[in-house]
């Protein structure tokens, strides 16, 4: 073949590979976004026995990860299966010294039927081996796993009957003996027993009974206690064959311990200098005190003991792993402690100092809000000038004082500019994101995050820096399905009043409510912070009417006895005429009318609905409209230039119920309910459908996703409500005058992915088009234009529909183009929620996606129509404007001269 032919063949081969590619420029990556990765609440931790810079951890979020012991950065991370399928039931770190080349292995046992046993390479995080185990029993949450001498043991207790013990080779899964060993044990009782490797022991009244699980014949032992006990025995991490009962150490192998146990301490046993050392951590005077004693002799190990200052933002710590070593025999011990705190932080202490801290509470976020930053000194001076004017009967006094304030502020501004230009003053606040002042476009804000552990964070949305953090010790969730609430009582737009947020929850060890009020910018408590209530909370809301003078919105609370309360109590009158609704999991929906005077307040039940349908259907999702939302357009222009008016009911909520059906297996019902009148506006039924269900409710439309069990795919249904071509009332909406029955447009689509979260974009004035942000199981966040979800997309387009603006012909499957993924290659593991907030720019919406990772960015659904492009030629436009200005003066001069000459003719 000639060279010419070879060249043509190469061209023909490479031409099909040429295609248009949508990508980011290198300088755009991370410019308007950032991501933080987490592992979750710590479950187990191990120091690498070979390397010095590796820390292996497992978490309650089903994560196995390797951390840098020097910096705390994630070196590698493996996210296991979701929910119970990936629950890590046992983790161990061991080194196989019997092999030719000794190698360390991280072993994990996760899930049930199948149970997956994996061996991980601790350096790279790769799976070295894996085997599965399918149990013939249904899901058994009480089963126990432990390792001993490269063997893996599976223990299943059948309470008040027997124990089943199966032995496996850890790396291969081969059973040591065929079948399981059954040990008769009628004495085992749930809540009274514990595994103290290798013993299974129970404390029954004044008897301590146990069995050795690795012995050939299941050797039993019994011991009489000095007195009867009601508490269950405990184990101390790192210590074998020993239990803690009645604050005393009891050895199951006959050892005698001289170490004394401190009350209210956390315990850990580490092997240091070939001796078992009992480490006890307590918090005293704002310090973490680590005491160390030899278990057998009871002598203090002063080289290991430490006193570490405890930051106020951290909770009570517990030791998860310890590593001590000497550089030489003559040098003292250098110890590292891995601590896990009750606020879900992970702390590494080295030589008595905190080396690094990981805020793993951010892996489980329950509420997010954004707050504008306060004004700068210059802008504050201008606001003070306007706020200081005295007004009496419409006449403004203090005229000369206003002039003096104006001149003073201008002199201050000139001075600031001069010092900045000369290099003697600070930089402009707009160029330094760490200075917490408001920028020109309202893009710089503080993200206020409330986590499941009860920890509050104030995070910069541009840099990702944590400005402040606060651990709320007294506040707990209402129930497992109802977390604490984060409320906005006053924003930062009311200068000089500072912004105010509130966290509402339940008191620990009590059913009564508790409120914590704080400044979201600085994190400082307001008026002491904590308000303890004398009643439990059933429902709450923030009033629309702000307190006159200080712009503070009061909190309306409905207690468990259906009594109404307002905080502060002086604002009771603001709640008069309000409507409040409650939704219970069993399907009961109730509406209350609030009647209030300056002296008393009451809640009157006005309607009640039962959405269970007489079956076992339960409420799985409730979606209301965003209180910050503004509807810019009240209608939609049709092809014949007529207007189809939107059914914009601010009192409308969407409630989804899920129940079992004898014919169709699963049934999902979606109800749109007016919570003022209690009327059901629309009801939709999906048979053979089940969750997870996610909803977005905005303006006059609703979109939700669910799993269609019949065809085994995820579908999305959209609904739009219209009043018709005649609008009932263009100024005020009222649910009490029987509004017209709306026209319902509906359509369903197929989405080729699993949906984990959904949220609509929002802007300040509502002019910008709305997109729906969809968080997928792949970790991507897709920006789906509403034009693709529009229920008015025609299946067979007529000529009139083809002329209607923004209507695309119907296609069942929704496209997921890569250019619509707003987080490009920065995948977010296990997305739980998406939060959106408006900025000062009408085109721009701020987005926060949280899950196991956190991702912050900004989107522009209608492009940045109110901003100049980054490559805008400022120099050219300046020259053009200067030229036009000069030309205008020249032409003006020539025109005047011409007019004079004509006058003399």
PDB file of N, CA and C in Angstrom, residues 99-167:
ATOM      1  N   UNK A  99       2.111 -15.522  55.863  1.00  0.00           N
ATOM      2  CA  UNK A  99       2.390 -15.583  54.437  1.00  0.00           C
ATOM      3  C   UNK A  99       3.853 -15.251  54.171  1.00  0.00           C
ATOM      4  N   UNK A 100       4.296 -15.515  52.946  1.00  0.00           N
ATOM      5  CA  UNK A 100       5.689 -15.264  52.564  1.00  0.00           C
ATOM      6  C   UNK A 100       5.991 -13.780  52.653  1.00  0.00           C
ATOM      7  N   UNK A 101       5.089 -12.961  52.110  1.00  0.00           N
ATOM      8  CA  UNK A 101       5.248 -11.509  52.179  1.00  0.00           C
ATOM      9  C   UNK A 101       4.150 -10.950  53.071  1.00  0.00           C
ATOM     10  N   UNK A 102       4.432 -10.627  54.343  1.00  0.00           N
ATOM     11  CA  UNK A 102       3.399 -10.128  55.250  1.00  0.00           C
ATOM     12  C   UNK A 102       2.716  -8.898  54.679  1.00  0.00           C
ATOM     13  N   UNK A 103       1.408  -8.910  54.736  1.00  0.00           N
ATOM     14  CA  UNK A 103       0.625  -7.825  54.167  1.00  0.00           C
ATOM     15  C   UNK A 103      -0.520  -7.473  55.086  1.00  0.00           C
ATOM     16  N   UNK A 104      -0.736  -6.161  55.252  1.00  0.00           N
ATOM     17  CA  UNK A 104      -1.835  -5.685  56.087  1.00  0.00           C
ATOM     18  C   UNK A 104      -3.130  -5.707  55.294  1.00  0.00           C
ATOM     19  N   UNK A 105      -4.218  -5.937  55.996  1.00  0.00           N
ATOM     20  CA  UNK A 105      -5.525  -6.036  55.359  1.00  0.00           C
ATOM     21  C   UNK A 105      -6.557  -5.362  56.241  1.00  0.00           C
ATOM     22  N   UNK A 106      -7.479  -4.635  55.615  1.00  0.00           N
ATOM     23  CA  UNK A 106      -8.644  -4.084  56.291  1.00  0.00           C
ATOM     24  C   UNK A 106      -9.827  -4.974  55.934  1.00  0.00           C
ATOM     25  N   UNK A 107     -10.431  -5.605  56.916  1.00  0.00           N
ATOM     26  CA  UNK A 107     -11.548  -6.500  56.691  1.00  0.00           C
ATOM     27  C   UNK A 107     -12.836  -5.811  57.099  1.00  0.00           C
ATOM     28  N   UNK A 108     -13.848  -5.903  56.239  1.00  0.00           N
ATOM     29  CA  UNK A 108     -15.169  -5.355  56.553  1.00  0.00           C
ATOM     30  C   UNK A 108     -16.239  -6.401  56.276  1.00  0.00           C
ATOM     31  N   UNK A 109     -17.252  -6.425  57.126  1.00  0.00           N
ATOM     32  CA  UNK A 109     -18.427  -7.275  56.949  1.00  0.00           C
ATOM     33  C   UNK A 109     -19.629  -6.344  56.860  1.00  0.00           C
ATOM     34  N   UNK A 110     -20.362  -6.424  55.753  1.00  0.00           N
ATOM     35  CA  UNK A 110     -21.459  -5.483  55.536  1.00  0.00           C
ATOM     36  C   UNK A 110     -22.661  -6.195  54.941  1.00  0.00           C
ATOM     37  N   UNK A 111     -23.855  -5.676  55.256  1.00  0.00           N
ATOM     38  CA  UNK A 111     -25.097  -6.138  54.647  1.00  0.00           C
ATOM     39  C   UNK A 111     -25.611  -7.448  55.213  1.00  0.00           C
ATOM     40  N   UNK A 112     -26.700  -7.909  54.593  1.00  0.00           N
ATOM     41  CA  UNK A 112     -27.335  -9.161  54.990  1.00  0.00           C
ATOM     42  C   UNK A 112     -28.022  -9.763  53.782  1.00  0.00           C
ATOM     43  N   UNK A 113     -27.750 -11.005  53.537  1.00  0.00           N
ATOM     44  CA  UNK A 113     -28.356 -11.799  52.459  1.00  0.00           C
ATOM     45  C   UNK A 113     -28.388 -11.049  51.126  1.00  0.00           C
ATOM     46  N   UNK A 114     -27.265 -10.841  50.476  1.00  0.00           N
ATOM     47  CA  UNK A 114     -25.995 -11.424  50.877  1.00  0.00           C
ATOM     48  C   UNK A 114     -25.186 -10.513  51.803  1.00  0.00           C
ATOM     49  N   UNK A 115     -24.451 -11.147  52.689  1.00  0.00           N
ATOM     50  CA  UNK A 115     -23.457 -10.451  53.484  1.00  0.00           C
ATOM     51  C   UNK A 115     -22.140 -10.485  52.724  1.00  0.00           C
ATOM     52  N   UNK A 116     -21.541  -9.313  52.543  1.00  0.00           N
ATOM     53  CA  UNK A 116     -20.306  -9.199  51.763  1.00  0.00           C
ATOM     54  C   UNK A 116     -19.133  -9.033  52.716  1.00  0.00           C
ATOM     55  N   UNK A 117     -18.154  -9.919  52.564  1.00  0.00           N
ATOM     56  CA  UNK A 117     -16.927  -9.850  53.356  1.00  0.00           C
ATOM     57  C   UNK A 117     -15.824  -9.460  52.397  1.00  0.00           C
ATOM     58  N   UNK A 118     -15.198  -8.326  52.665  1.00  0.00           N
ATOM     59  CA  UNK A 118     -14.195  -7.780  51.762  1.00  0.00           C
ATOM     60  C   UNK A 118     -12.886  -7.556  52.494  1.00  0.00           C
ATOM     61  N   UNK A 119     -11.799  -7.712  51.740  1.00  0.00           N
ATOM     62  CA  UNK A 119     -10.470  -7.372  52.226  1.00  0.00           C
ATOM     63  C   UNK A 119      -9.923  -6.232  51.393  1.00  0.00           C
ATOM     64  N   UNK A 120      -9.566  -5.126  52.047  1.00  0.00           N
ATOM     65  CA  UNK A 120      -9.125  -3.916  51.356  1.00  0.00           C
ATOM     66  C   UNK A 120      -7.628  -3.725  51.538  1.00  0.00           C
ATOM     67  N   UNK A 121      -7.002  -3.220  50.494  1.00  0.00           N
ATOM     68  CA  UNK A 121      -5.605  -2.803  50.583  1.00  0.00           C
ATOM     69  C   UNK A 121      -5.558  -1.477  51.326  1.00  0.00           C
ATOM     70  N   UNK A 122      -4.923  -1.405  52.484  1.00  0.00           N
ATOM     71  CA  UNK A 122      -4.984  -0.162  53.274  1.00  0.00           C
ATOM     72  C   UNK A 122      -4.258   1.008  52.628  1.00  0.00           C
ATOM     73  N   UNK A 123      -3.328   0.743  51.717  1.00  0.00           N
ATOM     74  CA  UNK A 123      -2.566   1.829  51.108  1.00  0.00           C
ATOM     75  C   UNK A 123      -3.325   2.493  49.971  1.00  0.00           C
ATOM     76  N   UNK A 124      -3.967   1.684  49.126  1.00  0.00           N
ATOM     77  CA  UNK A 124      -4.625   2.207  47.933  1.00  0.00           C
ATOM     78  C   UNK A 124      -6.144   2.134  48.004  1.00  0.00           C
ATOM     79  N   UNK A 125      -6.694   1.366  48.941  1.00  0.00           N
ATOM     80  CA  UNK A 125      -8.139   1.270  49.066  1.00  0.00           C
ATOM     81  C   UNK A 125      -8.783   0.361  48.048  1.00  0.00           C
ATOM     82  N   UNK A 126      -8.029  -0.542  47.445  1.00  0.00           N
ATOM     83  CA  UNK A 126      -8.564  -1.464  46.452  1.00  0.00           C
ATOM     84  C   UNK A 126      -9.003  -2.762  47.120  1.00  0.00           C
ATOM     85  N   UNK A 127      -9.994  -3.423  46.516  1.00  0.00           N
ATOM     86  CA  UNK A 127     -10.477  -4.703  47.038  1.00  0.00           C
ATOM     87  C   UNK A 127      -9.493  -5.795  46.632  1.00  0.00           C
ATOM     88  N   UNK A 128      -8.925  -6.471  47.615  1.00  0.00           N
ATOM     89  CA  UNK A 128      -7.977  -7.567  47.334  1.00  0.00           C
ATOM     90  C   UNK A 128      -8.714  -8.892  47.183  1.00  0.00           C
ATOM     91  N   UNK A 129      -9.750  -9.090  47.968  1.00  0.00           N
ATOM     92  CA  UNK A 129     -10.565 -10.294  47.859  1.00  0.00           C
ATOM     93  C   UNK A 129     -11.958 -10.005  48.405  1.00  0.00           C
ATOM     94  N   UNK A 130     -12.901 -10.813  47.976  1.00  0.00           N
ATOM     95  CA  UNK A 130     -14.286 -10.631  48.390  1.00  0.00           C
ATOM     96  C   UNK A 130     -15.027 -11.955  48.287  1.00  0.00           C
ATOM     97  N   UNK A 131     -15.855 -12.214  49.261  1.00  0.00           N
ATOM     98  CA  UNK A 131     -16.742 -13.367  49.190  1.00  0.00           C
ATOM     99  C   UNK A 131     -18.048 -13.018  49.893  1.00  0.00           C
ATOM    100  N   UNK A 132     -19.091 -13.712  49.514  1.00  0.00           N
ATOM    101  CA  UNK A 132     -20.416 -13.399  50.024  1.00  0.00           C
ATOM    102  C   UNK A 132     -20.996 -14.576  50.776  1.00  0.00           C
ATOM    103  N   UNK A 133     -21.968 -14.259  51.603  1.00  0.00           N
ATOM    104  CA  UNK A 133     -22.626 -15.265  52.421  1.00  0.00           C
ATOM    105  C   UNK A 133     -24.126 -14.999  52.390  1.00  0.00           C
ATOM    106  N   UNK A 134     -24.878 -15.976  51.951  1.00  0.00           N
ATOM    107  CA  UNK A 134     -26.338 -15.871  51.917  1.00  0.00           C
ATOM    108  C   UNK A 134     -26.919 -16.687  53.061  1.00  0.00           C
ATOM    109  N   UNK A 135     -27.642 -15.996  53.924  1.00  0.00           N
ATOM    110  CA  UNK A 135     -28.202 -16.664  55.092  1.00  0.00           C
ATOM    111  C   UNK A 135     -29.582 -17.217  54.763  1.00  0.00           C
ATOM    112  N   UNK A 136     -29.909 -18.382  55.339  1.00  0.00           N
ATOM    113  CA  UNK A 136     -31.230 -18.951  55.144  1.00  0.00           C
ATOM    114  C   UNK A 136     -32.239 -18.406  56.150  1.00  0.00           C
ATOM    115  N   UNK A 137     -31.747 -17.503  57.043  1.00  0.00           N
ATOM    116  CA  UNK A 137     -32.655 -16.831  57.971  1.00  0.00           C
ATOM    117  C   UNK A 137     -33.048 -15.471  57.396  1.00  0.00           C
ATOM    118  N   UNK A 138     -34.217 -14.971  57.768  1.00  0.00           N
ATOM    119  CA  UNK A 138     -34.550 -13.594  57.366  1.00  0.00           C
ATOM    120  C   UNK A 138     -33.587 -12.623  58.042  1.00  0.00           C
ATOM    121  N   UNK A 139     -33.729 -11.365  57.696  1.00  0.00           N
ATOM    122  CA  UNK A 139     -32.783 -10.370  58.204  1.00  0.00           C
ATOM    123  C   UNK A 139     -32.693 -10.429  59.727  1.00  0.00           C
ATOM    124  N   UNK A 140     -31.490 -10.675  60.191  1.00  0.00           N
ATOM    125  CA  UNK A 140     -31.257 -10.866  61.622  1.00  0.00           C
ATOM    126  C   UNK A 140     -30.356  -9.740  62.102  1.00  0.00           C
ATOM    127  N   UNK A 141     -30.940  -8.717  62.720  1.00  0.00           N
ATOM    128  CA  UNK A 141     -30.171  -7.542  63.110  1.00  0.00           C
ATOM    129  C   UNK A 141     -29.348  -7.771  64.371  1.00  0.00           C
ATOM    130  N   UNK A 142     -29.545  -8.887  65.057  1.00  0.00           N
ATOM    131  CA  UNK A 142     -28.805  -9.123  66.296  1.00  0.00           C
ATOM    132  C   UNK A 142     -27.566  -9.986  66.081  1.00  0.00           C
ATOM    133  N   UNK A 143     -27.274 -10.372  64.833  1.00  0.00           N
ATOM    134  CA  UNK A 143     -26.112 -11.224  64.624  1.00  0.00           C
ATOM    135  C   UNK A 143     -24.828 -10.444  64.862  1.00  0.00           C
ATOM    136  N   UNK A 144     -23.783 -11.166  65.242  1.00  0.00           N
ATOM    137  CA  UNK A 144     -22.520 -10.563  65.674  1.00  0.00           C
ATOM    138  C   UNK A 144     -21.391 -11.213  64.888  1.00  0.00           C
ATOM    139  N   UNK A 145     -20.395 -10.396  64.547  1.00  0.00           N
ATOM    140  CA  UNK A 145     -19.205 -10.882  63.863  1.00  0.00           C
ATOM    141  C   UNK A 145     -17.970 -10.482  64.669  1.00  0.00           C
ATOM    142  N   UNK A 146     -16.957 -11.357  64.673  1.00  0.00           N
ATOM    143  CA  UNK A 146     -15.673 -10.990  65.259  1.00  0.00           C
ATOM    144  C   UNK A 146     -14.576 -11.832  64.615  1.00  0.00           C
ATOM    145  N   UNK A 147     -13.367 -11.318  64.684  1.00  0.00           N
ATOM    146  CA  UNK A 147     -12.202 -12.000  64.106  1.00  0.00           C
ATOM    147  C   UNK A 147     -11.268 -12.423  65.228  1.00  0.00           C
ATOM    148  N   UNK A 148     -10.592 -13.552  64.980  1.00  0.00           N
ATOM    149  CA  UNK A 148      -9.617 -14.057  65.940  1.00  0.00           C
ATOM    150  C   UNK A 148      -8.631 -14.958  65.193  1.00  0.00           C
ATOM    151  N   UNK A 149      -7.366 -14.530  65.171  1.00  0.00           N
ATOM    152  CA  UNK A 149      -6.300 -15.339  64.580  1.00  0.00           C
ATOM    153  C   UNK A 149      -6.614 -15.722  63.129  1.00  0.00           C
ATOM    154  N   UNK A 150      -6.918 -14.681  62.305  1.00  0.00           N
ATOM    155  CA  UNK A 150      -7.198 -14.838  60.871  1.00  0.00           C
ATOM    156  C   UNK A 150      -8.455 -15.648  60.596  1.00  0.00           C
ATOM    157  N   UNK A 151      -9.259 -15.863  61.623  1.00  0.00           N
ATOM    158  CA  UNK A 151     -10.529 -16.555  61.452  1.00  0.00           C
ATOM    159  C   UNK A 151     -11.668 -15.558  61.690  1.00  0.00           C
ATOM    160  N   UNK A 152     -12.748 -15.749  60.942  1.00  0.00           N
ATOM    161  CA  UNK A 152     -13.919 -14.897  61.069  1.00  0.00           C
ATOM    162  C   UNK A 152     -15.067 -15.723  61.637  1.00  0.00           C
ATOM    163  N   UNK A 153     -15.702 -15.205  62.681  1.00  0.00           N
ATOM    164  CA  UNK A 153     -16.770 -15.928  63.378  1.00  0.00           C
ATOM    165  C   UNK A 153     -18.086 -15.166  63.219  1.00  0.00           C
ATOM    166  N   UNK A 154     -19.133 -15.912  62.892  1.00  0.00           N
ATOM    167  CA  UNK A 154     -20.480 -15.360  62.756  1.00  0.00           C
ATOM    168  C   UNK A 154     -21.354 -15.975  63.852  1.00  0.00           C
ATOM    169  N   UNK A 155     -21.919 -15.128  64.694  1.00  0.00           N
ATOM    170  CA  UNK A 155     -22.709 -15.578  65.837  1.00  0.00           C
ATOM    171  C   UNK A 155     -24.130 -15.043  65.688  1.00  0.00           C
ATOM    172  N   UNK A 156     -25.102 -15.961  65.723  1.00  0.00           N
ATOM    173  CA  UNK A 156     -26.517 -15.578  65.652  1.00  0.00           C
ATOM    174  C   UNK A 156     -27.186 -16.027  66.945  1.00  0.00           C
ATOM    175  N   UNK A 157     -27.595 -15.076  67.795  1.00  0.00           N
ATOM    176  CA  UNK A 157     -28.295 -15.468  69.027  1.00  0.00           C
ATOM    177  C   UNK A 157     -29.795 -15.629  68.797  1.00  0.00           C
ATOM    178  N   UNK A 158     -30.339 -16.726  69.220  1.00  0.00           N
ATOM    179  CA  UNK A 158     -31.780 -16.949  69.255  1.00  0.00           C
ATOM    180  C   UNK A 158     -32.181 -16.856  70.715  1.00  0.00           C
ATOM    181  N   UNK A 159     -32.751 -15.713  71.061  1.00  0.00           N
ATOM    182  CA  UNK A 159     -32.953 -15.378  72.470  1.00  0.00           C
ATOM    183  C   UNK A 159     -33.777 -16.431  73.200  1.00  0.00           C
ATOM    184  N   UNK A 160     -33.253 -16.756  74.403  1.00  0.00           N
ATOM    185  CA  UNK A 160     -33.859 -17.750  75.300  1.00  0.00           C
ATOM    186  C   UNK A 160     -33.943 -19.125  74.640  1.00  0.00           C
ATOM    187  N   UNK A 161     -33.028 -19.386  73.698  1.00  0.00           N
ATOM    188  CA  UNK A 161     -33.014 -20.696  73.039  1.00  0.00           C
ATOM    189  C   UNK A 161     -31.579 -21.203  72.858  1.00  0.00           C
ATOM    190  N   UNK A 162     -30.861 -20.699  71.852  1.00  0.00           N
ATOM    191  CA  UNK A 162     -29.529 -21.214  71.567  1.00  0.00           C
ATOM    192  C   UNK A 162     -28.735 -20.192  70.767  1.00  0.00           C
ATOM    193  N   UNK A 163     -27.460 -20.520  70.568  1.00  0.00           N
ATOM    194  CA  UNK A 163     -26.546 -19.727  69.755  1.00  0.00           C
ATOM    195  C   UNK A 163     -26.074 -20.558  68.574  1.00  0.00           C
ATOM    196  N   UNK A 164     -25.970 -19.938  67.406  1.00  0.00           N
ATOM    197  CA  UNK A 164     -25.384 -20.576  66.239  1.00  0.00           C
ATOM    198  C   UNK A 164     -24.075 -19.884  65.906  1.00  0.00           C
ATOM    199  N   UNK A 165     -22.996 -20.664  65.840  1.00  0.00           N
ATOM    200  CA  UNK A 165     -21.660 -20.116  65.590  1.00  0.00           C
ATOM    201  C   UNK A 165     -21.084 -20.796  64.359  1.00  0.00           C
ATOM    202  N   UNK A 166     -20.626 -19.979  63.388  1.00  0.00           N
ATOM    203  CA  UNK A 166     -20.007 -20.489  62.170  1.00  0.00           C
ATOM    204  C   UNK A 166     -18.631 -19.862  62.033  1.00  0.00           C
ATOM    205  N   UNK A 167     -17.630 -20.718  61.705  1.00  0.00           N
ATOM    206  CA  UNK A 167     -16.246 -20.255  61.574  1.00  0.00           C
ATOM    207  C   UNK A 167     -15.840 -20.281  60.104  1.00  0.00           C
TER     208      UNK A 167
END
